[in-house]
Amino acid sequence: MGRLADAAERQRRQLTTSSIAAARLRMIIETVQPGGAPAANGDLAASVADLIAGGDPAVLWFALAVLRAEFPDVAAIEDAQRLARLDGPATVVRRELAGLRAAAWRGSVPRVRVLSEAVTVDVSHTANVDFVSGIQRVVGETVRRWVAEHDTTLVGWADEYVAFRALTGDEYRRVLGTAPDPRSMVRACEVLIPWRGVHVLPELAVERERTRHLAGLARFANTRVTAIGHDCIPMTSGVTVTPGMTSNFSMFLAAMRYTDRIAVTSHASAAEFTGWRRMVRAVGLRGPDLAEVGLPVQAAPSTAEDLAETKQRLCLAGAPLVLVVGSHEPRKNHLAVLHACELLWREGLRFNIALVGSGSWKAEPFRAKVAEGQAANRPLDSITALPDEQLWAAYRLAHFVLFPSLNEGFGLPAAEALACGTPVITSRFGSMEQIVAPDGNPLGGLLVDPRDDRSIADAMRTLLTDDEAYARLREQARARDLGSWDSYAAAAWAYLTLGET
Amino acid sequence: MTAPVIDRPALWQRLHTVAPVLLETVPATDDDPFAAAGQLLDAVVRSVAEDPGNGRLWLLLIALNGEFPTHDDLMDVRRALELHQGAIAQHVLLDRCLAMIAAPEDTVAELDLITDRPVIDVDFSARNELMTGIQRVVRHTVPRWLEHHEFVLTAWTTSRTAMRRLDPPEMQRVVSFHDRADGSRGKQVEGSRPHRLVAPWHVPVILTEVPEPGHAERLAALGQHSGSPLGLIGYDCIPVVSADLVTQHDQEKFIAYLDVVKFASTVACISEPSAEEFAGFVDMVHPQALPGPRVVVCPLPTGAAAAPGGLPPVAANGPARVVCVGSIDRRKNQIMVLEAAERLWREGHMFSLHFLGSGGLPPADFTEWLEQLVASDRPITVASEVSDDDLTRAVGAARFTAFLSLHEGFGLPVAESLALGVPVLASNIGSVRSLADGHGGLVVDPNDADAVTTQMRRLLTDDALIDELRTLARAQPSRSWADYAADLWRLVVDGAV
């Protein structure tokens, strides 16, 4: 009885295994040579070997990706090319089929689907985090508009970042804020293999397995890979980022060498990516094309209720509110801010300060200073979580926003303050300078040297004591137009998918 | 953990050493070092607190802690001094210092203030026996500088918190590596402790190596705040340009080093392409309103004078020998040499293949294939720990050498092969291309196996080609280690003041 069942099971598995292998081989042939002549005496493996023998690395990448249900990395392609040269392409196909049969016998093969000439958008990280940083905000606003206006497939990564897969319903909701049309949903357990498509990476990818497989795709597949380039801070201000981030970012850059285009978000990120590409070109690689597609900022409206609630939470009667937005990492320069405040309080100036931002690496000195100030009864609040509606209300309630960061790809809080008509004090260089003074003249803000606490204190004193100067800045801030997400999304789409600037 | 206790006689010595540059007039102090330290401290703190710059504070912290401060240390103390005056300022300062001391054992070390000659940091080459490209540069250059200049050589303390003098075995490792008595070789001896600390004051500081991450932050603060111009040798930017070819540790180490580069005054790069890499990085820091270092080119030696040893090459009899010099790893791309060789053996060509070089992380696929080929009697040898003489003999006896690296700052094995008049099959990438092309090398795309095989076949079969390349190799202009050392001194030391 047991024996008979075993035999039947074995037979069933063998049939499944052969049919999976045949289906995958057919998938390769039909994609690479649609409508081509049927295989000689039905030998699918030989036909795939013939396709590989053509020597196009894109065909080899695709064949391996389909047979393995996994994107081959650079080493896997080079290894297969070597085997093909020395022992012939048929050996490569034989080896891959043996691997596939073994996996199928164990019952561990996912379904594979080919995405032909599609635009895929990689939102794997944004789809899986609850917090909203600057990058996540850009991804959400942009991708929502792309999905509404273009034929776009949002993807994440399967298993250990080995291949694309469709998003789950939860992931869609997190990125778009709405549930997708069920008809547009593909099964999330399917592995998606692109062929002659465009793949857009709008977020930062630092998972090492992800960048390893992305590098193979960008270098060898016939899908063009493009990206939004936010900044190179882990390389240009390495000492300020979390341990491990620097090396992971190096691997991200290694993958970016083989992309077609990167849309950079500001003059500062343009300078960073252009400098990096100069380094890449020194080794004889071309590197991606770069174009600046400047980020916009649009303020969300605040209701009377939001304003009232936030006022009660953050404001002190009779004291102007100084608002600081940004996580507690050293790069945001909160220690300089707290010192400048202490200098001004000692001068007898009246104001209270609210620092809104999540905790982070190396935040201990910041927490200690906040505790010290509070113990001395300084009007000082650190708020680690503030709902979006209250944050927008806080921007509107603030006397001014203080953002003297040491390095930013795009200084979002400075731009958000201006979008709310609130004056801002920020750093006199990089993207922060560009936001306040797009044409060289500051409009709606004061620029300071963030490495000089006195320079920060001087600007604060001006906005706290010089009513005339303050009124002028307020006026200028109200008149600022910082662009719209509609036009950003359209310009980014045109550049990333079509190469149009 | 026990609370750090500052050793007061050593503290007195250090304060006394820095007082002349921190004070206009050094006050008379008691004979008792304990009391004297207090009296000096009072005067020094007052003077430093009044100075808005950070340079003198940087030096004061070294005197107090026996450690080089980080930027965060400096800013912390600077802010504390702005909020307190008089005796309280002194208390607050000492309190902060005690909190920031990372290695209490170093607080007993005495300090030398260097104000009249450059300080040359040779940390790794002094403490290690390893001989890779960077150590070759250091051990060829520093002895030549010794013939003409006065300077102080330094390494870092065990805790990686301060610069210190070398002890005699370390000195030998740097200035007479090959001429040491046999007994002193191979030993990682540390001399007497504590070493004397070294604080450079407004003199050029030259970093000859890529520092370990442990002290990079303190070096960056030196470059940013101390007033001493920091000069670097720029080797390459492989870990950020070709991160997939190096280890994760090297990626992290290099980005920590880039924080030092940001605040350096000069980077003297070993080739034009390496200078392009560093110039690209300088472009990247401009958005932070930092000027970044001046980037200059100081090429490593080439031509006959670049030969690794003094032995004349000896032509070998028998089948052609192909030699491949360098640590075995993915970046050096030896697997491509192996593939071309195997294809040519299968075609029936007769030659032997020799890999020479230590270190590196041999990739598994290379090692596995190599073992298979050796087992099937392919004429391959692998030798690590090769002396300069053996290297010269092996390269000199080769029909040609092969160097198909995917990314180099320079390519010493190419220069050394050509120096011996031996043709090279070389990558067409960056500095390797410039070294080889037209100077006795055949250049080829190191990723193109068919092209590599074709060129290797030509080199094995075409005697006229070999003669022509040998002539070109011998005809190239010669640049010696003495030339390199002199140019480097001019660019990073004289150029700094």
Coordinates of C-alpha atoms in Angstrom, one line a residue, chain B residues 18-363:
Chain B
V18 CA 51.9 73.1 24.9
A19 CA 51.9 76.2 27.1
P20 CA 54.4 78.2 25.0
V21 CA 52.1 78.1 22.0
L22 CA 48.9 78.5 24.0
L23 CA 50.1 81.5 26.1
E24 CA 51.8 84.7 25.3
T25 CA 53.8 84.4 28.5
V26 CA 54.1 81.2 30.5
P27 CA 53.4 82.0 34.2
A28 CA 55.9 80.9 36.9
T29 CA 54.7 77.8 38.6
D30 CA 55.4 75.8 41.8
D31 CA 58.1 73.1 41.7
D32 CA 55.5 70.6 42.8
P33 CA 54.1 69.1 39.5
F34 CA 50.7 68.7 41.1
A35 CA 50.3 72.3 42.0
A36 CA 52.0 73.4 38.8
A37 CA 49.6 71.6 36.7
G38 CA 46.7 73.4 38.3
Q39 CA 48.3 76.8 37.9
L40 CA 49.1 76.2 34.3
L41 CA 45.7 74.9 33.6
D42 CA 44.1 78.0 34.9
A43 CA 46.1 80.3 32.6
V44 CA 45.7 78.1 29.6
V45 CA 41.9 77.6 29.9
R46 CA 41.4 81.4 30.2
S47 CA 43.5 82.0 27.1
V48 CA 41.8 79.3 25.0
A49 CA 38.3 80.3 26.0
E50 CA 38.8 83.8 24.6
D51 CA 40.0 82.4 21.2
P52 CA 37.0 81.9 18.9
G53 CA 39.0 79.5 16.7
N54 CA 39.3 75.8 17.5
G55 CA 43.0 75.2 16.9
R56 CA 44.3 76.0 20.3
L57 CA 41.4 74.2 21.9
W58 CA 42.3 71.1 19.8
L59 CA 45.9 71.2 21.2
L60 CA 44.7 71.8 24.8
L61 CA 42.5 68.7 24.6
I62 CA 45.5 66.7 23.5
A63 CA 47.5 68.0 26.5
L64 CA 44.6 67.3 28.9
N65 CA 43.5 63.9 27.7
G66 CA 46.5 62.4 26.0
E67 CA 44.1 61.8 23.1
F68 CA 43.4 63.6 19.8
P69 CA 39.8 65.0 20.0
T70 CA 37.1 64.3 17.5
H71 CA 35.0 67.1 16.0
D72 CA 32.2 66.3 18.4
D73 CA 34.6 66.4 21.4
L74 CA 35.7 69.9 20.3
M75 CA 32.3 71.3 19.8
D76 CA 31.1 69.9 23.1
V77 CA 33.9 71.6 25.0
R78 CA 33.6 74.8 22.9
R79 CA 29.9 75.1 23.8
A80 CA 30.6 74.4 27.5
L81 CA 33.3 77.1 27.6
E82 CA 30.9 79.6 26.0
L83 CA 28.4 79.1 28.8
H84 CA 30.7 79.2 31.8
Q85 CA 33.4 81.5 33.0
G86 CA 36.4 81.5 35.4
A87 CA 36.9 78.7 37.8
I88 CA 33.6 77.1 36.8
A89 CA 34.8 76.9 33.2
Q90 CA 37.8 75.0 34.4
H91 CA 35.7 72.6 36.3
V92 CA 33.3 72.1 33.4
L93 CA 36.2 71.6 31.0
L94 CA 37.9 68.9 33.2
D95 CA 34.5 67.2 33.7
R96 CA 34.0 67.0 29.9
C97 CA 37.5 65.8 29.4
L98 CA 37.1 63.0 31.9
A99 CA 33.9 62.0 30.2
M100 CA 35.5 61.8 26.8
I101 CA 38.7 59.9 27.5
A102 CA 38.5 56.7 25.6
A103 CA 41.7 55.0 26.7
P104 CA 42.7 55.9 30.3
E105 CA 46.0 54.1 29.9
D106 CA 47.3 56.7 27.5
T107 CA 46.8 59.5 29.9
V108 CA 50.2 58.6 31.5
A109 CA 52.0 59.3 28.2
E110 CA 54.3 62.3 27.7
L111 CA 53.9 64.6 24.7
D112 CA 56.3 66.0 22.1
L113 CA 55.1 69.2 20.4
I114 CA 56.3 69.3 16.8
T115 CA 56.6 72.9 15.5
D116 CA 59.6 72.9 13.1
R117 CA 59.3 69.9 10.8
P118 CA 56.7 67.8 9.0
V119 CA 55.0 64.8 10.7
I120 CA 54.8 61.7 8.5
D121 CA 52.2 59.1 9.6
V122 CA 53.2 55.5 8.6
D123 CA 51.0 53.7 11.1
F124 CA 50.2 50.4 9.3
S125 CA 53.6 50.0 7.6
A126 CA 55.3 50.5 11.0
R127 CA 53.2 48.0 12.9
N128 CA 52.9 45.3 10.3
E129 CA 55.1 43.0 8.2
L130 CA 52.7 42.9 5.3
M131 CA 54.0 44.1 1.9
T132 CA 51.2 45.1 -0.4
G133 CA 51.2 48.0 -2.9
I134 CA 50.8 50.7 -0.2
Q135 CA 53.6 49.4 2.0
R136 CA 55.8 49.2 -1.0
V137 CA 55.2 52.9 -1.7
V138 CA 55.8 53.8 2.0
R139 CA 59.0 51.7 2.4
H140 CA 60.5 52.9 -0.9
T141 CA 59.7 56.6 -0.2
V142 CA 60.4 57.3 3.5
P143 CA 64.1 56.1 3.4
R144 CA 64.7 58.4 0.4
W145 CA 63.2 61.3 2.3
L146 CA 65.5 60.5 5.2
E147 CA 68.5 61.3 3.0
H148 CA 67.4 64.9 2.4
H149 CA 64.9 66.0 5.1
E150 CA 64.1 66.1 8.8
F151 CA 60.7 64.9 10.0
V152 CA 59.0 62.9 12.7
L153 CA 57.5 59.5 11.9
T154 CA 54.4 58.5 13.7
A155 CA 52.0 55.6 14.3
W156 CA 48.8 55.6 16.4
T157 CA 48.5 54.3 20.0
T158 CA 47.0 50.9 20.6
S159 CA 43.7 52.5 21.5
R160 CA 43.8 54.4 18.1
T161 CA 43.3 57.7 19.9
A162 CA 46.6 59.6 19.5
M163 CA 49.7 59.9 17.3
R164 CA 52.9 58.6 18.8
R165 CA 56.6 58.1 18.0
L166 CA 57.8 54.8 16.6
D167 CA 59.9 52.4 18.5
P168 CA 63.1 50.9 17.0
P169 CA 61.7 47.8 15.4
E170 CA 58.9 49.8 13.9
M171 CA 61.4 52.3 12.6
Q172 CA 63.3 49.5 10.9
R173 CA 60.1 48.1 9.3
V174 CA 59.7 51.5 7.6
V175 CA 63.2 52.6 6.7
S176 CA 65.2 49.4 6.3
F177 CA 62.7 46.7 5.7
H178 CA 64.9 44.5 3.5
D179 CA 68.2 45.2 5.3
R180 CA 67.2 44.2 8.8
A181 CA 69.0 41.6 10.8
D182 CA 67.1 38.3 10.2
G183 CA 66.2 38.1 13.9
S184 CA 64.1 41.2 13.8
R185 CA 62.0 40.1 10.8
G186 CA 58.6 38.8 11.0
K187 CA 58.1 39.8 14.6
Q188 CA 55.3 42.1 15.6
V189 CA 57.3 43.5 18.6
E190 CA 55.9 46.5 20.4
G191 CA 58.5 48.7 22.1
S192 CA 58.4 50.1 25.6
R193 CA 55.2 51.7 26.7
P194 CA 53.9 54.2 26.9
H195 CA 55.1 55.7 23.7
R196 CA 55.7 59.4 23.6
L197 CA 52.8 61.1 22.0
V198 CA 53.3 63.5 19.1
A199 CA 51.2 66.7 18.6
P200 CA 51.9 68.5 15.3
W201 CA 51.5 72.3 15.5
H202 CA 51.1 74.2 12.3
V203 CA 53.4 71.9 10.4
P204 CA 52.5 69.7 7.4
V205 CA 51.1 66.3 8.4
I206 CA 51.4 63.6 5.7
L207 CA 49.2 60.5 5.7
T208 CA 50.9 57.9 3.6
E209 CA 48.3 55.2 4.0
V210 CA 44.5 54.7 4.1
P211 CA 43.8 54.8 7.9
E212 CA 41.8 52.2 9.9
P213 CA 38.3 53.5 10.7
G214 CA 39.2 53.6 14.4
H215 CA 41.2 56.8 14.1
A216 CA 39.8 58.4 10.9
E217 CA 37.5 60.6 12.8
R218 CA 40.3 62.0 14.9
L219 CA 42.4 62.6 11.7
A220 CA 39.5 64.4 10.1
A221 CA 39.3 66.7 13.2
L222 CA 43.0 67.3 12.9
G223 CA 42.5 68.4 9.2
Q224 CA 39.5 70.5 10.0
H225 CA 40.7 72.3 13.2
S226 CA 44.4 71.9 14.1
G227 CA 45.9 74.4 11.7
S228 CA 48.3 71.8 10.4
P229 CA 47.8 71.2 6.6
L230 CA 47.0 67.6 6.0
G231 CA 48.6 66.0 2.9
L232 CA 47.6 62.6 1.6
I233 CA 48.8 60.1 -1.0
G234 CA 45.7 59.3 -3.1
Y235 CA 45.9 55.6 -4.2
D236 CA 42.4 54.9 -5.6
C237 CA 38.7 55.1 -4.8
I238 CA 37.9 51.4 -5.6
P239 CA 35.7 50.8 -2.6
V240 CA 33.2 53.5 -3.6
V241 CA 33.4 53.1 -7.4
S242 CA 33.7 49.3 -7.6
A243 CA 32.3 48.3 -4.2
D244 CA 31.3 44.9 -5.6
L245 CA 35.1 44.1 -5.9
V246 CA 36.1 44.6 -2.3
T247 CA 35.0 43.4 1.2
Q248 CA 32.4 45.1 3.3
H249 CA 35.1 46.1 5.8
D250 CA 37.0 47.8 3.0
Q251 CA 33.9 49.7 1.9
E252 CA 33.4 51.0 5.5
K253 CA 37.0 51.8 6.0
F254 CA 37.2 53.8 2.8
I255 CA 34.1 55.9 3.5
A256 CA 35.5 56.7 7.0
Y257 CA 38.7 57.8 5.2
L258 CA 36.7 60.0 2.8
D259 CA 35.8 62.1 5.9
V260 CA 39.6 62.7 6.3
V261 CA 39.9 63.5 2.6
K262 CA 37.2 66.2 2.9
F263 CA 39.4 68.1 5.4
A264 CA 42.8 67.5 3.8
S265 CA 44.7 70.3 2.0
T266 CA 46.4 68.2 -0.7
V267 CA 45.9 64.8 -2.2
A268 CA 48.9 63.6 -4.4
C269 CA 47.4 60.9 -6.6
I270 CA 49.5 58.0 -8.0
S271 CA 48.1 58.3 -11.5
E272 CA 45.9 60.6 -13.7
P273 CA 42.8 58.3 -13.4
S274 CA 43.3 58.1 -9.6
A275 CA 43.4 61.9 -9.6
E276 CA 40.1 62.0 -11.6
E277 CA 38.5 59.8 -8.9
F278 CA 39.6 62.1 -6.1
A279 CA 38.6 65.2 -8.1
G280 CA 35.2 63.6 -8.5
F281 CA 34.9 63.2 -4.8
V282 CA 35.9 66.8 -4.3
D283 CA 33.1 67.9 -6.6
M284 CA 30.7 65.9 -4.4
V285 CA 31.5 67.9 -1.3
H286 CA 31.1 71.3 -2.8
P287 CA 27.4 71.4 -1.9
Q288 CA 28.5 71.4 1.8
A289 CA 30.5 74.6 1.1
L290 CA 33.7 72.8 1.7
P291 CA 36.6 73.5 -0.7
G292 CA 38.0 69.9 -0.4
P293 CA 41.7 69.2 -1.0
R294 CA 43.8 70.3 -3.9
V295 CA 44.2 67.3 -6.2
V296 CA 47.5 66.8 -7.9
V297 CA 49.2 63.9 -9.7
C298 CA 52.4 62.4 -8.6
P299 CA 52.9 59.2 -10.6
L300 CA 54.6 56.2 -9.2
P301 CA 57.9 55.0 -10.8
T302 CA 58.0 53.5 -14.3
G303 CA 60.7 52.4 -16.7
A304 CA 63.9 50.6 -15.8
A305 CA 64.2 52.4 -12.5
A306 CA 60.9 50.8 -11.3
A307 CA 62.4 47.3 -11.3
P308 CA 61.6 45.5 -8.0
G309 CA 65.1 44.3 -7.4
G310 CA 68.6 44.9 -8.8
L311 CA 68.9 41.6 -10.6
P312 CA 69.4 41.5 -14.4
P313 CA 66.7 39.4 -16.1
V314 CA 67.8 36.0 -17.2
A315 CA 66.1 34.5 -20.3
A316 CA 64.8 31.1 -19.6
N317 CA 64.9 28.0 -21.8
G318 CA 62.1 25.6 -22.4
P319 CA 58.4 26.3 -23.0
A320 CA 57.1 29.8 -22.6
R321 CA 56.4 31.0 -19.1
V322 CA 53.4 33.3 -18.5
V323 CA 53.5 35.1 -15.1
C324 CA 50.7 36.8 -13.3
V325 CA 51.7 39.0 -10.3
G326 CA 49.3 40.2 -7.6
S327 CA 47.1 39.0 -4.7
I328 CA 44.5 36.6 -6.0
D329 CA 41.0 38.1 -5.8
R330 CA 38.0 39.0 -7.9
R331 CA 39.2 42.5 -8.7
K332 CA 42.5 41.2 -10.1
N333 CA 40.4 39.0 -12.4
Q334 CA 42.8 36.1 -12.5
I335 CA 40.0 33.8 -13.5
M336 CA 40.1 35.5 -17.0
V337 CA 43.8 34.6 -17.3
L338 CA 42.9 31.0 -16.3
E339 CA 40.2 30.8 -18.9
A340 CA 42.3 32.1 -21.8
A341 CA 45.1 29.8 -20.7
E342 CA 42.8 26.7 -20.7
R343 CA 41.4 27.6 -24.1
L344 CA 44.9 27.9 -25.5
W345 CA 46.1 24.6 -23.9
R346 CA 43.1 22.9 -25.5
E347 CA 44.2 24.4 -28.8
G348 CA 47.6 22.7 -28.2
H349 CA 49.8 25.6 -27.3
M350 CA 52.7 24.9 -25.0
F351 CA 53.4 27.2 -22.1
S352 CA 53.3 27.3 -18.3
L353 CA 51.3 29.7 -16.1
H354 CA 52.6 31.1 -12.8
F355 CA 50.6 33.0 -10.2
L356 CA 52.7 35.0 -7.7
G357 CA 51.4 37.1 -4.9
S358 CA 50.1 37.1 -1.3
G359 CA 47.0 38.3 0.5
G360 CA 43.7 38.9 -1.2
L361 CA 40.5 36.8 -1.0
P362 CA 40.8 34.1 -3.7
P363 CA 37.2 33.7 -5.1

